[in-house]
Amino acid sequence: MREIAVVAFAQTRHSATDQGQSEPELILPPLDEVREKTGLRKFGFTCSGSCDYLAGAPFSFVSALDALGAWPPISESHVEMDAAWALYEAWVRLQHGDVDSALVYGFGKSSQGDLREIMTLQLDPYYLAPLGLDQVSYAALQASAAKVDRARLDEIVRRSRADGRANPYALDLPDPGGDAFEVEPLRPYDIAPVTDGAAAVVLAAGDLARELCERPAWITGIAHRIEPHYLGMRDLARSASAAEAARAAGAGKGHVDVAELHTQFSHEEPILRQALELPESTVVNPSGGPLAANPVMATGLIRVGEAAQRILDGAASRTIGHASSGPCLQHNLVTVMEA
């Protein structure tokens, strides 16, 4: 296997409302930033992650390519899911050995539509979607199954929002309050906020990574696993796919200093902590995580980028970036990085 590392990461200053930017305008600042950090103007491979349903237009990622420019020509691919899976595709592409660098980016403008309605479209159209349950309702079923103490959920949200306020890229959200339920047992603040944003990551192989970056975040393990689509076939109180992905990626082979987890609901943190076998000494979501900013289709990539940034900055030696897709943590990707 080729040595591959994250050598640059950038993201937008996320917003809770539509700022009037088109997708290319949203993506351009992070792209310019990673180009500046690496000095690269052309990459061996480019891959993006987005969702046409968020944009309300087919092949919306094609228009977003305007941000890359018409020249020089590129080798390009796209995944209709979180850009963390675009990073996985880029990692696989670099393993071929004929190219040494890859640009990965993701973007999403959740403010333009109703996420609860849009994300229902990923369900089985014959048996699940007609039930009328949306992603929050499904998450509430999982929260009930997990039986996490309300005080612990409140503490997770309080910590996430406080860390988010210290993160210039996250939303400025107040401490949680109120007793009303969104869908019992979840309260409105247990749910990741509507967010517009984008992010970009540069991967490089071997000697090129060492040339571009003083302290690369080497990807020592990466894997993703998926569970059955139907919730009745799964134990919602745990995440078997996250546990399997973590084992395949070698997460347990050493101490994890920082883990950035794709927790769109507060109850998902204890489920993922257990699945990834993270000790209490592992710092979870020091960036604030998705509960402080959740630009759908870029959130998972941001988790990998934030975890890598801790290594790039010298603040950590071994980190995990986690991404999830589908209802109730159905599909999970784990990336292990080391200095």
mmCIF file of C-alpha atoms in Angstrom:
data_model
loop_
_atom_site.group_PDB
_atom_site.id
_atom_site.type_symbol
_atom_site.label_atom_id
_atom_site.label_comp_id
_atom_site.label_asym_id
_atom_site.label_seq_id
_atom_site.Cartn_x
_atom_site.Cartn_y
_atom_site.Cartn_z
ATOM 1 C CA MET A 1 0.000 0.000 0.000
ATOM 2 C CA ARG A 2 1.252 3.498 -0.841
ATOM 3 C CA GLU A 3 1.811 6.000 1.933
ATOM 4 C CA ILE A 4 -0.867 8.687 1.584
ATOM 5 C CA ALA A 5 -1.404 11.713 3.792
ATOM 6 C CA VAL A 6 -3.629 14.706 4.271
ATOM 7 C CA VAL A 7 -1.383 17.697 3.598
ATOM 8 C CA ALA A 8 -3.896 20.573 3.594
ATOM 9 C CA PHE A 9 -7.409 21.309 4.823
ATOM 10 C CA ALA A 10 -9.641 24.354 4.508
ATOM 11 C CA GLN A 11 -13.286 25.181 5.117
ATOM 12 C CA THR A 12 -15.689 28.084 4.856
ATOM 13 C CA ARG A 13 -16.948 30.163 7.738
ATOM 14 C CA HIS A 14 -20.258 28.387 7.917
ATOM 15 C CA SER A 15 -23.604 30.146 7.946
ATOM 16 C CA ALA A 16 -27.071 29.253 9.242
ATOM 17 C CA THR A 17 -28.755 31.218 6.449
ATOM 18 C CA ASP A 18 -28.374 31.579 2.707
ATOM 19 C CA GLN A 19 -25.751 34.268 2.037
ATOM 20 C CA GLY A 20 -26.676 34.530 -1.640
ATOM 21 C CA GLN A 21 -23.652 32.622 -2.905
ATOM 22 C CA SER A 22 -23.817 30.145 -5.763
ATOM 23 C CA GLU A 23 -22.099 26.778 -5.287
ATOM 24 C CA PRO A 24 -18.921 27.859 -7.163
ATOM 25 C CA GLU A 25 -18.737 31.021 -5.037
ATOM 26 C CA LEU A 26 -19.149 28.928 -1.884
ATOM 27 C CA ILE A 27 -16.444 26.449 -2.846
ATOM 28 C CA LEU A 28 -13.833 28.837 -4.250
ATOM 29 C CA PRO A 29 -12.340 30.185 -0.949
ATOM 30 C CA PRO A 30 -11.464 26.727 0.472
ATOM 31 C CA LEU A 31 -10.068 25.665 -2.907
ATOM 32 C CA ASP A 32 -7.899 28.761 -3.102
ATOM 33 C CA GLU A 33 -6.715 28.186 0.471
ATOM 34 C CA VAL A 34 -5.532 24.605 -0.074
ATOM 35 C CA ARG A 35 -3.861 25.630 -3.327
ATOM 36 C CA GLU A 36 -2.040 28.352 -1.419
ATOM 37 C CA LYS A 37 -1.033 25.984 1.389
ATOM 38 C CA THR A 38 0.378 23.349 -0.956
ATOM 39 C CA GLY A 39 1.562 25.490 -3.855
ATOM 40 C CA LEU A 40 -0.161 23.058 -6.219
ATOM 41 C CA ARG A 41 -2.188 24.353 -9.134
ATOM 42 C CA LYS A 42 -2.866 21.008 -10.800
ATOM 43 C CA PHE A 43 -3.801 17.743 -9.111
ATOM 44 C CA GLY A 44 -3.546 14.194 -10.385
ATOM 45 C CA PHE A 45 -7.159 13.505 -9.421
ATOM 46 C CA THR A 46 -10.144 15.560 -8.271
ATOM 47 C CA CYS A 47 -13.226 14.194 -6.503
ATOM 48 C CA SER A 48 -16.217 15.952 -4.942
ATOM 49 C CA GLY A 49 -19.234 15.092 -2.842
ATOM 50 C CA SER A 50 -22.621 16.821 -2.956
ATOM 51 C CA CYS A 51 -26.351 16.186 -3.303
ATOM 52 C CA ASP A 52 -28.571 17.293 -6.173
ATOM 53 C CA TYR A 53 -31.600 17.241 -3.880
ATOM 54 C CA LEU A 54 -30.082 19.995 -1.736
ATOM 55 C CA ALA A 55 -29.422 22.157 -4.780
ATOM 56 C CA GLY A 56 -32.770 21.292 -6.361
ATOM 57 C CA ALA A 57 -31.160 20.639 -9.735
ATOM 58 C CA PRO A 58 -29.805 17.584 -11.548
ATOM 59 C CA PHE A 59 -26.032 17.298 -11.970
ATOM 60 C CA SER A 60 -25.518 20.381 -9.809
ATOM 61 C CA PHE A 61 -21.921 19.301 -9.182
ATOM 62 C CA VAL A 62 -21.148 20.063 -12.830
ATOM 63 C CA SER A 63 -21.844 23.772 -12.365
ATOM 64 C CA ALA A 64 -19.737 23.682 -9.200
ATOM 65 C CA LEU A 65 -16.761 22.693 -11.355
ATOM 66 C CA ASP A 66 -16.643 26.323 -12.474
ATOM 67 C CA ALA A 67 -14.747 26.971 -9.241
ATOM 68 C CA LEU A 68 -11.898 24.784 -10.495
ATOM 69 C CA GLY A 69 -11.420 26.744 -13.708
ATOM 70 C CA ALA A 70 -11.411 25.607 -17.313
ATOM 71 C CA TRP A 71 -7.640 25.101 -17.499
ATOM 72 C CA PRO A 72 -5.648 22.958 -16.998
ATOM 73 C CA PRO A 73 -7.798 19.891 -17.797
ATOM 74 C CA ILE A 74 -8.521 17.596 -14.853
ATOM 75 C CA SER A 75 -9.303 13.959 -14.139
ATOM 76 C CA GLU A 76 -12.519 14.297 -12.151
ATOM 77 C CA SER A 77 -15.081 12.166 -10.311
ATOM 78 C CA HIS A 78 -18.036 12.760 -8.020
ATOM 79 C CA VAL A 79 -19.988 10.927 -5.322
ATOM 80 C CA GLU A 80 -23.627 11.682 -4.553
ATOM 81 C CA MET A 81 -22.964 11.564 -0.825
ATOM 82 C CA ASP A 82 -20.818 13.165 1.845
ATOM 83 C CA ALA A 83 -17.413 14.161 0.518
ATOM 84 C CA ALA A 84 -15.730 11.892 3.079
ATOM 85 C CA TRP A 85 -16.531 9.150 0.577
ATOM 86 C CA ALA A 86 -14.984 11.293 -2.154
ATOM 87 C CA LEU A 87 -11.845 11.279 -0.006
ATOM 88 C CA TYR A 88 -12.067 7.480 0.152
ATOM 89 C CA GLU A 89 -12.325 7.310 -3.649
ATOM 90 C CA ALA A 90 -9.342 9.642 -3.969
ATOM 91 C CA TRP A 91 -7.334 7.480 -1.549
ATOM 92 C CA VAL A 92 -8.120 4.408 -3.666
ATOM 93 C CA ARG A 93 -7.211 6.311 -6.844
ATOM 94 C CA LEU A 94 -3.828 7.288 -5.410
ATOM 95 C CA GLN A 95 -3.145 3.637 -4.631
ATOM 96 C CA HIS A 96 -2.994 3.007 -8.398
ATOM 97 C CA GLY A 97 0.418 4.660 -8.373
ATOM 98 C CA ASP A 98 0.230 6.772 -11.539
ATOM 99 C CA VAL A 99 -0.722 10.034 -9.794
ATOM 100 C CA ASP A 100 0.615 11.515 -6.551
ATOM 101 C CA SER A 101 -1.923 14.170 -5.533
ATOM 102 C CA ALA A 102 -5.677 14.520 -5.187
ATOM 103 C CA LEU A 103 -8.042 17.385 -4.465
ATOM 104 C CA VAL A 104 -11.221 16.519 -2.551
ATOM 105 C CA TYR A 105 -14.041 18.913 -1.783
ATOM 106 C CA GLY A 106 -17.643 18.904 -0.630
ATOM 107 C CA PHE A 107 -20.387 21.481 -0.297
ATOM 108 C CA GLY A 108 -23.991 21.873 0.734
ATOM 109 C CA LYS A 109 -26.583 24.608 1.227
ATOM 110 C CA SER A 110 -29.150 23.139 3.604
ATOM 111 C CA SER A 111 -30.830 26.511 4.075
ATOM 112 C CA GLN A 112 -32.457 26.301 0.642
ATOM 113 C CA GLY A 113 -34.810 23.455 1.547
ATOM 114 C CA ASP A 114 -36.328 21.347 4.313
ATOM 115 C CA LEU A 115 -33.731 18.777 5.368
ATOM 116 C CA ARG A 116 -36.311 16.591 7.080
ATOM 117 C CA GLU A 117 -38.199 16.327 3.808
ATOM 118 C CA ILE A 118 -35.146 16.027 1.568
ATOM 119 C CA MET A 119 -33.384 13.297 3.547
ATOM 120 C CA THR A 120 -36.549 11.177 3.552
ATOM 121 C CA LEU A 121 -35.900 10.654 -0.166
ATOM 122 C CA GLN A 122 -32.976 8.360 0.667
ATOM 123 C CA LEU A 123 -35.369 5.808 2.194
ATOM 124 C CA ASP A 124 -36.825 2.801 0.435
ATOM 125 C CA PRO A 125 -39.634 4.346 -1.669
ATOM 126 C CA TYR A 126 -41.955 1.344 -1.286
ATOM 127 C CA TYR A 127 -41.734 0.290 2.352
ATOM 128 C CA LEU A 128 -40.093 3.064 4.404
ATOM 129 C CA ALA A 129 -40.810 6.452 2.825
ATOM 130 C CA PRO A 130 -44.622 5.918 2.821
ATOM 131 C CA LEU A 131 -44.528 5.553 6.613
ATOM 132 C CA GLY A 132 -44.052 9.309 6.823
ATOM 133 C CA LEU A 133 -41.060 9.114 9.159
ATOM 134 C CA ASP A 134 -38.234 11.583 8.565
ATOM 135 C CA GLN A 135 -34.606 11.514 9.700
ATOM 136 C CA VAL A 136 -35.414 13.170 13.044
ATOM 137 C CA SER A 137 -38.150 10.641 13.766
ATOM 138 C CA TYR A 138 -35.808 7.777 12.939
ATOM 139 C CA ALA A 139 -33.119 9.345 15.131
ATOM 140 C CA ALA A 140 -35.651 9.587 17.968
ATOM 141 C CA LEU A 141 -36.295 5.851 17.641
ATOM 142 C CA GLN A 142 -32.570 5.245 17.979
ATOM 143 C CA ALA A 143 -32.266 7.635 20.930
ATOM 144 C CA SER A 144 -35.060 5.749 22.680
ATOM 145 C CA ALA A 145 -33.347 2.420 21.995
ATOM 146 C CA ALA A 146 -29.993 3.711 23.264
ATOM 147 C CA LYS A 147 -31.527 4.958 26.539
ATOM 148 C CA VAL A 148 -28.896 7.649 27.046
ATOM 149 C CA ASP A 149 -29.347 9.746 30.179
ATOM 150 C CA ARG A 150 -30.831 13.213 29.475
ATOM 151 C CA ALA A 151 -28.164 14.904 31.617
ATOM 152 C CA ARG A 152 -25.458 13.317 29.476
ATOM 153 C CA LEU A 153 -27.136 14.466 26.254
ATOM 154 C CA ASP A 154 -27.396 18.014 27.601
ATOM 155 C CA GLU A 155 -23.722 17.964 28.561
ATOM 156 C CA ILE A 156 -22.742 16.771 25.052
ATOM 157 C CA VAL A 157 -24.689 19.631 23.458
ATOM 158 C CA ARG A 158 -23.366 22.177 25.950
ATOM 159 C CA ARG A 159 -19.761 21.110 25.342
ATOM 160 C CA SER A 160 -20.208 20.990 21.563
ATOM 161 C CA ARG A 161 -21.692 24.472 21.389
ATOM 162 C CA ALA A 162 -19.007 25.900 23.676
ATOM 163 C CA ASP A 163 -16.278 24.377 21.495
ATOM 164 C CA GLY A 164 -18.110 25.653 18.432
ATOM 165 C CA ARG A 165 -18.094 29.204 19.768
ATOM 166 C CA ALA A 166 -14.306 28.912 20.053
ATOM 167 C CA ASN A 167 -14.113 27.719 16.442
ATOM 168 C CA PRO A 168 -14.223 30.637 13.972
ATOM 169 C CA TYR A 169 -15.696 28.387 11.270
ATOM 170 C CA ALA A 170 -18.638 27.038 13.305
ATOM 171 C CA LEU A 171 -21.938 28.697 14.183
ATOM 172 C CA ASP A 172 -22.284 30.895 17.268
ATOM 173 C CA LEU A 173 -24.968 28.980 19.158
ATOM 174 C CA PRO A 174 -26.146 29.655 22.732
ATOM 175 C CA ASP A 175 -26.191 27.055 25.489
ATOM 176 C CA PRO A 176 -29.145 24.659 25.212
ATOM 177 C CA GLY A 177 -32.395 25.494 26.941
ATOM 178 C CA GLY A 178 -36.080 24.595 27.022
ATOM 179 C CA ASP A 179 -37.983 21.410 27.783
ATOM 180 C CA ALA A 180 -40.036 21.060 24.588
ATOM 181 C CA PHE A 181 -39.435 18.031 22.390
ATOM 182 C CA GLU A 182 -38.823 18.089 18.655
ATOM 183 C CA VAL A 183 -39.575 14.365 18.474
ATOM 184 C CA GLU A 184 -39.447 12.718 21.880
ATOM 185 C CA PRO A 185 -36.915 12.091 23.408
ATOM 186 C CA LEU A 186 -34.975 14.558 21.207
ATOM 187 C CA ARG A 187 -35.166 18.267 21.902
ATOM 188 C CA PRO A 188 -34.459 20.878 19.223
ATOM 189 C CA TYR A 189 -30.924 21.449 20.481
ATOM 190 C CA ASP A 190 -30.131 17.701 20.206
ATOM 191 C CA ILE A 191 -30.306 18.109 16.416
ATOM 192 C CA ALA A 192 -27.490 19.505 14.269
ATOM 193 C CA PRO A 193 -28.283 23.025 13.036
ATOM 194 C CA VAL A 194 -29.116 23.963 9.447
ATOM 195 C CA THR A 195 -25.819 25.069 7.914
ATOM 196 C CA ASP A 196 -24.403 26.197 4.573
ATOM 197 C CA GLY A 197 -20.732 25.541 3.899
ATOM 198 C CA ALA A 198 -17.942 23.820 2.033
ATOM 199 C CA ALA A 199 -14.561 22.228 2.659
ATOM 200 C CA ALA A 200 -11.528 20.995 0.753
ATOM 201 C CA VAL A 201 -8.730 18.525 1.482
ATOM 202 C CA VAL A 202 -5.529 17.725 -0.423
ATOM 203 C CA LEU A 203 -4.096 14.209 -0.348
ATOM 204 C CA ALA A 204 -0.552 13.454 -1.424
ATOM 205 C CA ALA A 205 1.484 10.275 -1.675
ATOM 206 C CA GLY A 206 4.948 9.428 -0.358
ATOM 207 C CA ASP A 207 7.734 11.886 -1.056
ATOM 208 C CA LEU A 208 5.367 14.512 -2.459
ATOM 209 C CA ALA A 209 3.528 14.631 0.867
ATOM 210 C CA ARG A 210 6.827 15.203 2.665
ATOM 211 C CA GLU A 211 7.735 17.991 0.236
ATOM 212 C CA LEU A 212 4.399 19.770 0.584
ATOM 213 C CA CYS A 213 3.964 19.521 4.335
ATOM 214 C CA GLU A 214 6.290 19.602 7.341
ATOM 215 C CA ARG A 215 4.071 17.266 9.377
ATOM 216 C CA PRO A 216 1.721 15.252 7.126
ATOM 217 C CA ALA A 217 -1.283 13.447 8.618
ATOM 218 C CA TRP A 218 -0.591 9.949 7.292
ATOM 219 C CA ILE A 219 -3.664 7.814 6.661
ATOM 220 C CA THR A 220 -2.687 4.536 8.326
ATOM 221 C CA GLY A 221 -6.148 3.014 8.000
ATOM 222 C CA ILE A 222 -9.413 3.783 6.224
ATOM 223 C CA ALA A 223 -12.523 1.643 5.842
ATOM 224 C CA HIS A 224 -16.276 1.914 5.557
ATOM 225 C CA ARG A 225 -19.051 -0.554 6.362
ATOM 226 C CA ILE A 226 -22.829 -0.504 5.918
ATOM 227 C CA GLU A 227 -25.804 -2.120 7.660
ATOM 228 C CA PRO A 228 -29.201 -3.231 6.303
ATOM 229 C CA HIS A 229 -31.507 -0.476 5.115
ATOM 230 C CA TYR A 230 -34.433 -1.695 7.219
ATOM 231 C CA LEU A 231 -34.314 -0.599 10.840
ATOM 232 C CA GLY A 232 -36.127 -3.716 12.019
ATOM 233 C CA MET A 233 -33.107 -5.774 10.989
ATOM 234 C CA ARG A 234 -30.708 -3.732 13.140
ATOM 235 C CA ASP A 235 -29.925 -3.184 16.809
ATOM 236 C CA LEU A 236 -30.380 0.587 16.964
ATOM 237 C CA ALA A 237 -28.762 0.845 20.400
ATOM 238 C CA ARG A 238 -25.363 0.140 18.834
ATOM 239 C CA SER A 239 -23.582 0.743 15.539
ATOM 240 C CA ALA A 240 -22.257 -2.537 14.188
ATOM 241 C CA SER A 241 -21.051 -0.946 10.953
ATOM 242 C CA ALA A 242 -19.048 1.724 12.800
ATOM 243 C CA ALA A 243 -17.444 -0.956 14.963
ATOM 244 C CA GLU A 244 -16.559 -3.063 11.910
ATOM 245 C CA ALA A 245 -15.151 -0.048 10.043
ATOM 246 C CA ALA A 246 -13.058 0.902 13.073
ATOM 247 C CA ARG A 247 -11.633 -2.617 13.347
ATOM 248 C CA ALA A 248 -10.877 -2.738 9.620
ATOM 249 C CA ALA A 249 -9.123 0.648 9.798
ATOM 250 C CA GLY A 250 -7.070 -0.379 12.821
ATOM 251 C CA ALA A 251 -8.500 2.238 15.168
ATOM 252 C CA GLY A 252 -7.696 0.134 18.227
ATOM 253 C CA LYS A 253 -4.011 -0.359 17.428
ATOM 254 C CA GLY A 254 -2.963 2.668 19.462
ATOM 255 C CA HIS A 255 -4.196 5.500 21.631
ATOM 256 C CA VAL A 256 -6.439 7.996 19.863
ATOM 257 C CA ASP A 257 -5.741 11.575 20.957
ATOM 258 C CA VAL A 258 -8.655 13.199 19.103
ATOM 259 C CA ALA A 259 -11.739 11.793 17.391
ATOM 260 C CA GLU A 260 -13.937 13.932 15.182
ATOM 261 C CA LEU A 261 -17.279 12.121 14.979
ATOM 262 C CA HIS A 262 -20.112 12.764 12.525
ATOM 263 C CA THR A 263 -22.762 13.135 15.231
ATOM 264 C CA GLN A 264 -25.809 14.879 13.781
ATOM 265 C CA PHE A 265 -27.771 14.042 16.949
ATOM 266 C CA SER A 266 -26.500 14.191 20.526
ATOM 267 C CA HIS A 267 -27.307 10.551 21.324
ATOM 268 C CA GLU A 268 -25.007 9.358 18.526
ATOM 269 C CA GLU A 269 -21.850 10.324 20.429
ATOM 270 C CA PRO A 270 -22.117 7.647 23.155
ATOM 271 C CA ILE A 271 -23.112 5.048 20.527
ATOM 272 C CA LEU A 272 -20.053 5.878 18.433
ATOM 273 C CA ARG A 273 -17.751 6.116 21.446
ATOM 274 C CA GLN A 274 -18.712 2.553 22.291
ATOM 275 C CA ALA A 275 -18.448 1.326 18.693
ATOM 276 C CA LEU A 276 -14.985 2.834 18.208
ATOM 277 C CA GLU A 277 -13.926 1.779 21.724
ATOM 278 C CA LEU A 278 -12.733 5.280 22.561
ATOM 279 C CA PRO A 279 -11.480 5.793 26.129
ATOM 280 C CA GLU A 280 -12.466 8.797 28.193
ATOM 281 C CA SER A 281 -9.014 10.274 27.547
ATOM 282 C CA THR A 282 -9.846 10.677 23.834
ATOM 283 C CA VAL A 283 -11.058 14.201 23.098
ATOM 284 C CA VAL A 284 -14.208 14.062 20.977
ATOM 285 C CA ASN A 285 -15.174 16.848 18.569
ATOM 286 C CA PRO A 286 -12.963 19.654 19.901
ATOM 287 C CA SER A 287 -14.113 21.670 16.866
ATOM 288 C CA GLY A 288 -17.684 21.552 18.153
ATOM 289 C CA GLY A 289 -18.606 18.845 15.659
ATOM 290 C CA PRO A 290 -21.832 18.728 13.641
ATOM 291 C CA LEU A 291 -23.844 19.996 16.619
ATOM 292 C CA ALA A 292 -22.029 23.313 16.101
ATOM 293 C CA ALA A 293 -22.016 23.324 12.267
ATOM 294 C CA ASN A 294 -23.502 20.801 9.862
ATOM 295 C CA PRO A 295 -23.024 21.684 6.177
ATOM 296 C CA VAL A 296 -24.595 18.505 4.809
ATOM 297 C CA MET A 297 -22.407 16.688 2.243
ATOM 298 C CA ALA A 298 -19.288 18.397 3.652
ATOM 299 C CA THR A 299 -19.698 17.560 7.362
ATOM 300 C CA GLY A 300 -18.021 14.141 7.155
ATOM 301 C CA LEU A 301 -15.098 15.505 5.147
ATOM 302 C CA ILE A 302 -14.728 18.271 7.726
ATOM 303 C CA ARG A 303 -14.453 15.622 10.443
ATOM 304 C CA VAL A 304 -11.511 14.071 8.593
ATOM 305 C CA GLY A 305 -10.036 17.512 7.914
ATOM 306 C CA GLU A 306 -10.384 18.680 11.514
ATOM 307 C CA ALA A 307 -8.805 15.465 12.802
ATOM 308 C CA ALA A 308 -5.961 15.830 10.293
ATOM 309 C CA GLN A 309 -5.460 19.481 11.220
ATOM 310 C CA ARG A 310 -4.645 18.481 14.812
ATOM 311 C CA ILE A 311 -1.725 16.469 13.449
ATOM 312 C CA LEU A 312 -0.690 19.140 10.939
ATOM 313 C CA ASP A 313 -0.599 21.682 13.803
ATOM 314 C CA GLY A 314 1.329 19.344 16.095
ATOM 315 C CA ALA A 315 -1.468 19.193 18.674
ATOM 316 C CA ALA A 316 -2.008 15.432 18.307
ATOM 317 C CA SER A 317 -0.116 12.367 17.145
ATOM 318 C CA ARG A 318 -2.979 9.977 16.314
ATOM 319 C CA THR A 319 -6.523 10.932 15.395
ATOM 320 C CA ILE A 320 -9.724 9.558 13.890
ATOM 321 C CA GLY A 321 -12.046 11.215 11.397
ATOM 322 C CA HIS A 322 -15.474 9.577 11.191
ATOM 323 C CA ALA A 323 -18.283 10.073 8.683
ATOM 324 C CA SER A 324 -21.781 8.636 8.566
ATOM 325 C CA SER A 325 -24.567 8.358 6.016
ATOM 326 C CA GLY A 326 -28.089 6.989 6.009
ATOM 327 C CA PRO A 327 -30.694 6.754 8.792
ATOM 328 C CA CYS A 328 -29.564 5.865 12.318
ATOM 329 C CA LEU A 329 -25.835 5.592 11.539
ATOM 330 C CA GLN A 330 -26.429 3.070 8.765
ATOM 331 C CA HIS A 331 -23.191 3.634 6.825
ATOM 332 C CA ASN A 332 -19.950 4.547 8.578
ATOM 333 C CA LEU A 333 -16.459 5.483 7.401
ATOM 334 C CA VAL A 334 -13.449 5.597 9.749
ATOM 335 C CA THR A 335 -10.142 7.231 8.851
ATOM 336 C CA VAL A 336 -7.161 6.752 11.162
ATOM 337 C CA MET A 337 -4.322 9.267 10.822
ATOM 338 C CA GLU A 338 -0.909 9.446 12.457
ATOM 339 C CA ALA A 339 1.966 11.906 12.539
#
